[in-house]
PDB file of C-alpha atoms in Angstrom:
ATOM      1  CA  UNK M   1     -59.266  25.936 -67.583  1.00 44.00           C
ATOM      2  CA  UNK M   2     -56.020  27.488 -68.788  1.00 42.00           C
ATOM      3  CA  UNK M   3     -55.205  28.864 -71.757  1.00 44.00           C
ATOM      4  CA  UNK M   4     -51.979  28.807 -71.730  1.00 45.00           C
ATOM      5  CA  UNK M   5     -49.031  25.779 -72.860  1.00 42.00           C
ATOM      6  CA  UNK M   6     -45.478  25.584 -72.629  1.00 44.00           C
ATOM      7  CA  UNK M   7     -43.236  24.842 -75.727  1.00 43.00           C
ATOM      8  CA  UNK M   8     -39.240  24.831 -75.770  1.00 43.00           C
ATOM      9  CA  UNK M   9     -38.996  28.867 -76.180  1.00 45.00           C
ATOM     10  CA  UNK M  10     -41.404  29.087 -72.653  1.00 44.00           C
ATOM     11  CA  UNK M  11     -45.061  29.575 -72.512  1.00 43.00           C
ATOM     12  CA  UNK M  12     -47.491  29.897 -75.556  1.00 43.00           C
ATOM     13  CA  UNK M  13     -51.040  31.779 -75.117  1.00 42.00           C
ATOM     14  CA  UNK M  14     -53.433  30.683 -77.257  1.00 39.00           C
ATOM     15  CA  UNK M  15     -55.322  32.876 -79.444  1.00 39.00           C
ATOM     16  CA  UNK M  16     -58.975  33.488 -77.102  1.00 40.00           C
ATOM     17  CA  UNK M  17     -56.042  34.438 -74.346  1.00 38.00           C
ATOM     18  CA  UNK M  18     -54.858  36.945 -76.191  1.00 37.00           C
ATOM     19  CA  UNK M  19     -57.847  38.393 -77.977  1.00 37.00           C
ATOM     20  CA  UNK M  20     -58.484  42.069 -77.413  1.00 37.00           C
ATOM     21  CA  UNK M  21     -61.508  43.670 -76.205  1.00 37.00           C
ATOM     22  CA  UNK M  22     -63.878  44.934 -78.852  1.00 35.00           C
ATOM     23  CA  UNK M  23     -63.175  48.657 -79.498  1.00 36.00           C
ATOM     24  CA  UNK M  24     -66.180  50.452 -77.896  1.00 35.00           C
ATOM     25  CA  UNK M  25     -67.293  51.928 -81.508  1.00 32.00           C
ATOM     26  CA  UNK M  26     -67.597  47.770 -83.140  1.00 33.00           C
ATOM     27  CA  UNK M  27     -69.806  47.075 -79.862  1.00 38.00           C
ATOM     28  CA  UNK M  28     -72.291  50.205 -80.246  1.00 36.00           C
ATOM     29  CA  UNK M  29     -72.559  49.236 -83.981  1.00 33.00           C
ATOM     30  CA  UNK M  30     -73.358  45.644 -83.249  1.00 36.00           C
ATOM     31  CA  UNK M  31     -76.043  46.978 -81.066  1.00 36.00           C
ATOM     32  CA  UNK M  32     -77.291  49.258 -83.757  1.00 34.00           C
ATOM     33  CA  UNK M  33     -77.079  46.740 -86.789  1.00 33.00           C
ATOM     34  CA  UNK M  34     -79.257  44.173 -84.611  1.00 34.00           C
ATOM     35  CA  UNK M  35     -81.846  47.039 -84.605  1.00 36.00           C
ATOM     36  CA  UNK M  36     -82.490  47.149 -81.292  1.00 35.00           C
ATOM     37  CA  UNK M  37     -83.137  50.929 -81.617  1.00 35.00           C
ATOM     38  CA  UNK M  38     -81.322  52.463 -78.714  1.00 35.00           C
ATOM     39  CA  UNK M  39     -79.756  54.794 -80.698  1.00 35.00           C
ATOM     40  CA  UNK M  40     -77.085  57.013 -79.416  1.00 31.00           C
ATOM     41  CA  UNK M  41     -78.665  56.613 -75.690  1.00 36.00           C
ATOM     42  CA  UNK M  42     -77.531  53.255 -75.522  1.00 38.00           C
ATOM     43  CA  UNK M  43     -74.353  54.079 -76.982  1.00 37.00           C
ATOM     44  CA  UNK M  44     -72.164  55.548 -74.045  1.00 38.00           C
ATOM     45  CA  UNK M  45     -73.359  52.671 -71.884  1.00 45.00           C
ATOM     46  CA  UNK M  46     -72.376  49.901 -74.571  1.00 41.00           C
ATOM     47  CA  UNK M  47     -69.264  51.823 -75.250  1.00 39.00           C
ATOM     48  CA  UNK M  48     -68.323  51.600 -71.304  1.00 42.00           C
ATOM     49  CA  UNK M  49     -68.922  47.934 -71.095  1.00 42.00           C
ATOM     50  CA  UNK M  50     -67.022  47.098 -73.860  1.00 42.00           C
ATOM     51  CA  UNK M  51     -63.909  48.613 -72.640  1.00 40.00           C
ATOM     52  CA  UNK M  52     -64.958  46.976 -69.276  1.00 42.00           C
ATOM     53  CA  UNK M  53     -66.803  43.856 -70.105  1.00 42.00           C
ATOM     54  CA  UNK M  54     -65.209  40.448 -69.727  1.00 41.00           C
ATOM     55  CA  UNK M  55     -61.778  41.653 -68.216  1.00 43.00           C
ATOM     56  CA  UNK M  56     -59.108  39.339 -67.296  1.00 43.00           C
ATOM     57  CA  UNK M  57     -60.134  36.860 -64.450  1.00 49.00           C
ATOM     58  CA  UNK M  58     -63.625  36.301 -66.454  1.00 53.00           C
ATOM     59  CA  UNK M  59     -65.332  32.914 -66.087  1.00 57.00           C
ATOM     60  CA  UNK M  60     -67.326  33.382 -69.930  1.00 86.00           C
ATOM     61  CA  UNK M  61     -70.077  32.946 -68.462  1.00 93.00           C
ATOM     62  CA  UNK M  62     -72.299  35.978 -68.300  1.00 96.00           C
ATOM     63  CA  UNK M  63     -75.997  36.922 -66.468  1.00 97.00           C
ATOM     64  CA  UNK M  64     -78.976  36.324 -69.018  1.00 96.00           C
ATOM     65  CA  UNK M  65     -82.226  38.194 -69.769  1.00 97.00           C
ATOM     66  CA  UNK M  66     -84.417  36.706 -66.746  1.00 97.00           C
ATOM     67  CA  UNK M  67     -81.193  36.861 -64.557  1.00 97.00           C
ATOM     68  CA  UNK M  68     -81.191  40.945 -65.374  1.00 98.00           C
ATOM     69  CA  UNK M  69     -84.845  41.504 -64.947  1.00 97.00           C
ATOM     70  CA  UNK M  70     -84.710  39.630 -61.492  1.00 97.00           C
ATOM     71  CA  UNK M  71     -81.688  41.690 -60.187  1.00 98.00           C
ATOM     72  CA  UNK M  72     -83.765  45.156 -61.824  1.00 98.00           C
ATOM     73  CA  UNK M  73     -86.922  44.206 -59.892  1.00 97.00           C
ATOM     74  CA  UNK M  74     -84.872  43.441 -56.771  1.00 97.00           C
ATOM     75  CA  UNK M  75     -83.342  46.501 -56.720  1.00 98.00           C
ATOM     76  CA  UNK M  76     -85.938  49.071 -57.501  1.00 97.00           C
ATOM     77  CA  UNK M  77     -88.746  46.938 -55.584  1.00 95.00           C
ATOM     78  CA  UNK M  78     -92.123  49.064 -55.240  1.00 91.00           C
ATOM     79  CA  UNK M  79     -90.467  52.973 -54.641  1.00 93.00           C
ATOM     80  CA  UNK M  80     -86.786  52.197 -55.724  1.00 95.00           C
ATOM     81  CA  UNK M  81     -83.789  51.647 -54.136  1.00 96.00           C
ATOM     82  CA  UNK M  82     -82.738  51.113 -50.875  1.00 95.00           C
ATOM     83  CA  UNK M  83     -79.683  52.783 -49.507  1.00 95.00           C
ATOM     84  CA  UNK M  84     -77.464  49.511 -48.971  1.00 96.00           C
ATOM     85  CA  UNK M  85     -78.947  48.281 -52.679  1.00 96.00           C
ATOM     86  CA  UNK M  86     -77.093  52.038 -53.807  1.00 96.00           C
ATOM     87  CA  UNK M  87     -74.240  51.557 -51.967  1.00 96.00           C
ATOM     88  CA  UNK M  88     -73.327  47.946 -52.902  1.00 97.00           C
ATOM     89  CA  UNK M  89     -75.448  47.554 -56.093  1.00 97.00           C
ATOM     90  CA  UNK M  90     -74.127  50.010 -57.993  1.00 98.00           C
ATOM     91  CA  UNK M  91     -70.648  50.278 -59.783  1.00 97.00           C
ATOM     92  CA  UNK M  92     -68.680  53.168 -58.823  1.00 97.00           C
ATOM     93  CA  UNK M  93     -68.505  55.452 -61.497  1.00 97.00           C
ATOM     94  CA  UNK M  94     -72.346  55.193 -61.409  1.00 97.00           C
ATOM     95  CA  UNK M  95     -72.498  56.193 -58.090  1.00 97.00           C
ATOM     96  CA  UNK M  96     -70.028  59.486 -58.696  1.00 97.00           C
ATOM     97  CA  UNK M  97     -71.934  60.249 -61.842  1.00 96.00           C
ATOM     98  CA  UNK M  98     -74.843  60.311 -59.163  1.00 95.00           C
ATOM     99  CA  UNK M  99     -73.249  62.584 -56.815  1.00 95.00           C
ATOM    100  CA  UNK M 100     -72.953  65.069 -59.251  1.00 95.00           C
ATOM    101  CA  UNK M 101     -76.694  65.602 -59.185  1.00 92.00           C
ATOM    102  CA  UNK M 102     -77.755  66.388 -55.229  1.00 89.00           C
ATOM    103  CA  UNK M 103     -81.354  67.838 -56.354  1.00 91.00           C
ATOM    104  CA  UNK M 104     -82.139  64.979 -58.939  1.00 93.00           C
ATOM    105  CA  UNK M 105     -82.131  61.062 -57.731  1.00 96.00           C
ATOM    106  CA  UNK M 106     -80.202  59.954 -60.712  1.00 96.00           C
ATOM    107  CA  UNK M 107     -81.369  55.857 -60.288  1.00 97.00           C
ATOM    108  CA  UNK M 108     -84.974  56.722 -60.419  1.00 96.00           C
ATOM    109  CA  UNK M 109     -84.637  59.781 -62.829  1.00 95.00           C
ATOM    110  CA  UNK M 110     -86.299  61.493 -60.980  1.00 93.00           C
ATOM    111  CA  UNK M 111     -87.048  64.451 -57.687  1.00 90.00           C
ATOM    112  CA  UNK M 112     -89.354  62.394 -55.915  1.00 89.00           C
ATOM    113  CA  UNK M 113     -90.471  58.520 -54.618  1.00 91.00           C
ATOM    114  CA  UNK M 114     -92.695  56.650 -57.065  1.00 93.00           C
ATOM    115  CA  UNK M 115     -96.051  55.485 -55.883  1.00 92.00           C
ATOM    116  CA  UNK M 116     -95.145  51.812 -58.189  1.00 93.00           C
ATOM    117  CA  UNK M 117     -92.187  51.513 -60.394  1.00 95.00           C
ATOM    118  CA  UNK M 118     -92.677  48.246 -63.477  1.00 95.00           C
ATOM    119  CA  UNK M 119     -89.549  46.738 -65.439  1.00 97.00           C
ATOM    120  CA  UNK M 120     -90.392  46.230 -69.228  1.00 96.00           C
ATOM    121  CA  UNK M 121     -88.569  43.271 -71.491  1.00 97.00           C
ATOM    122  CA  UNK M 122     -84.938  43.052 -71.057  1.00 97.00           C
ATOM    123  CA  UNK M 123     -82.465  43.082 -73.709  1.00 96.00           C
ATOM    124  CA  UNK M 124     -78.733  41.558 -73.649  1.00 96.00           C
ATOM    125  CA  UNK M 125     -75.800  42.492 -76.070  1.00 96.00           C
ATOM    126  CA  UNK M 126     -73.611  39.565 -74.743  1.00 91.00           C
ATOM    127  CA  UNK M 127     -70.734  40.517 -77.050  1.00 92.00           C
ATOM    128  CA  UNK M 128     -70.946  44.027 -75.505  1.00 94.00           C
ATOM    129  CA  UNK M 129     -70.893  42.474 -72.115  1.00 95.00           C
ATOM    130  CA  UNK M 130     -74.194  45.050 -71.045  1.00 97.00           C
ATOM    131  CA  UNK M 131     -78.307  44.433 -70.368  1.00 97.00           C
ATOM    132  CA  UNK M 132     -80.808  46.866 -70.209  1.00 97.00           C
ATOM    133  CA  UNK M 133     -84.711  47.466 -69.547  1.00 97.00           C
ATOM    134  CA  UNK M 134     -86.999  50.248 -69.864  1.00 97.00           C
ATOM    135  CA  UNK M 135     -87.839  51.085 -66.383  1.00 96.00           C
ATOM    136  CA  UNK M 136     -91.575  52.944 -65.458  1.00 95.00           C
ATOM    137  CA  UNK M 137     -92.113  54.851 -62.563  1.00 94.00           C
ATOM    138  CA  UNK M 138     -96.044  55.817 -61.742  1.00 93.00           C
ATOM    139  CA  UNK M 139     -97.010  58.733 -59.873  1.00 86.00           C
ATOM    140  CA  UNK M 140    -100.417  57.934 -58.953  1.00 79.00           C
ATOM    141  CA  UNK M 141    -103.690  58.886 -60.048  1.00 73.00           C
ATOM    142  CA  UNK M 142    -103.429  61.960 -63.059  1.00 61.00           C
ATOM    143  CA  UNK M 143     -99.879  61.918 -62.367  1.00 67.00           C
ATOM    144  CA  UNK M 144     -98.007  60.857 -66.152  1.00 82.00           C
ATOM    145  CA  UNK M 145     -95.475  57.464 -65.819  1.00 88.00           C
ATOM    146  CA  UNK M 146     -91.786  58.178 -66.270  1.00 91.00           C
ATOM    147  CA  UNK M 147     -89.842  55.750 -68.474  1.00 94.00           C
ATOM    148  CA  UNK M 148     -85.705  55.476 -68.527  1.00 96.00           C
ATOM    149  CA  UNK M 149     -83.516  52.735 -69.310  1.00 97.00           C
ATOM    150  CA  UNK M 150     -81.523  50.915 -66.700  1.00 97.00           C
ATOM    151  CA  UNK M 151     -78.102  48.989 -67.612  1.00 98.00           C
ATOM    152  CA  UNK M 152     -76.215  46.363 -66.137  1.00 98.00           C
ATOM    153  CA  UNK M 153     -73.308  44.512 -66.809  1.00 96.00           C
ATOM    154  CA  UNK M 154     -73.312  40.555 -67.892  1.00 97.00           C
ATOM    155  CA  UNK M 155     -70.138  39.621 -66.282  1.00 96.00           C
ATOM    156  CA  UNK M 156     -71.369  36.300 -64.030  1.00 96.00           C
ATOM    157  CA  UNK M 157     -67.439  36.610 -62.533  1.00 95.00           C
ATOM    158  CA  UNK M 158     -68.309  39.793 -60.926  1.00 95.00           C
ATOM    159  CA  UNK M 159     -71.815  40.419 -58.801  1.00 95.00           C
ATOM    160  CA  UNK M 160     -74.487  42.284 -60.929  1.00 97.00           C
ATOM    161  CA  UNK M 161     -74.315  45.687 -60.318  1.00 97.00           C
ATOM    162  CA  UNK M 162     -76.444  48.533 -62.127  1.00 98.00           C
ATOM    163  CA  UNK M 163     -73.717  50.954 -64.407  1.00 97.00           C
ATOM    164  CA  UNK M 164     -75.853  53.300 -65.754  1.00 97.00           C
ATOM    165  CA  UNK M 165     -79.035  54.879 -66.089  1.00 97.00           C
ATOM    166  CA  UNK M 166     -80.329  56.849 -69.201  1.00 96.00           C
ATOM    167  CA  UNK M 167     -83.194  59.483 -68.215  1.00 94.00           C
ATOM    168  CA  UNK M 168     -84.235  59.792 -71.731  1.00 88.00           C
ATOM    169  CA  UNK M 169     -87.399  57.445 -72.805  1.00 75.00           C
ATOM    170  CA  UNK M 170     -86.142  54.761 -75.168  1.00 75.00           C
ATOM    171  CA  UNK M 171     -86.999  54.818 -79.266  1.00 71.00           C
ATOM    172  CA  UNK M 172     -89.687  52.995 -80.129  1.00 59.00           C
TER     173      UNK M 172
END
């Protein structure tokens, strides 16, 4: 579908074509005012898919809630991810923020392989363009579960790919 006409002075865009993107501080307010209760953990990772979201070439469409939590459970499985799910399931600047920590798996939040890793509820800001879930990693018996949030992006023209990771537990 085209958004775009022709009148005698050439062609005319109409006004969805030339919308901007929601500045990144509107988006992490939306998410705020809906009381979702992220807080300022949630906010760099709204912020980046707002700049980011649906870019030119979009179809409108975008991944929903059970379309997130399947891609999450795919790609952290049992013990987490695999290395072709971290090379091609993951957007780049994830992957260099990653690189900056050689000591510390970044994805998993943690040093070492989970014995069982659960995804919680998933949550979608579609005007932000992001999803996220808690994500728990178990250590085994008298070992304490790890929670962090995972975040993917809701653009359906693009593959799903995880974009960030917060390490700190969600709020309540």
């Amino acid at each position: 579908m085209s958004h775009t006409s022709h009148t005698a002075h050439g062609p005319r865009t109409s006004r969805t074509a030339h919308r901007t993107k929601r500045p990144a501080l509107l988006a992490a307010t939306c998410v705020t005012a809906v009381g979702l209760g992220l807080g300022l953990a949630a906010a760099a990772p709204v912020a980046a898919a707002g700049q980011s979201g649906a870019g030119s070439g979009s179809t409108g469409r975008q991944y929903d809630a059970k379309e997130v939590r399947h891609f999450l459970k795919g790609f952290y499985g049992t013990h987490g991810p695999s290395a072709w799910e971290r090379e091609h399931l993951v957007t780049e600047e994830l992957k260099e923020k990653a690189a900056q920590t050689p000591d510390y798996d970044l994805l998993l939040c943690a040093q070492n392989v989970p014995k069982a890793i659960d995804i919680g509820p998933v949550t979608t800001a579609q005007s932000a363009g992001v999803g996220w879930a808690p994500v728990t990693t178990h250590w085994g018996k008298g070992q304490d579960t790890r929670v962090f949030t995972a975040y993917v992006g809701l653009d359906a023209s693009k593959p799903m790919k995880l974009m960030d990771i917060s390490c700190e537990a969600p709020s309540a």
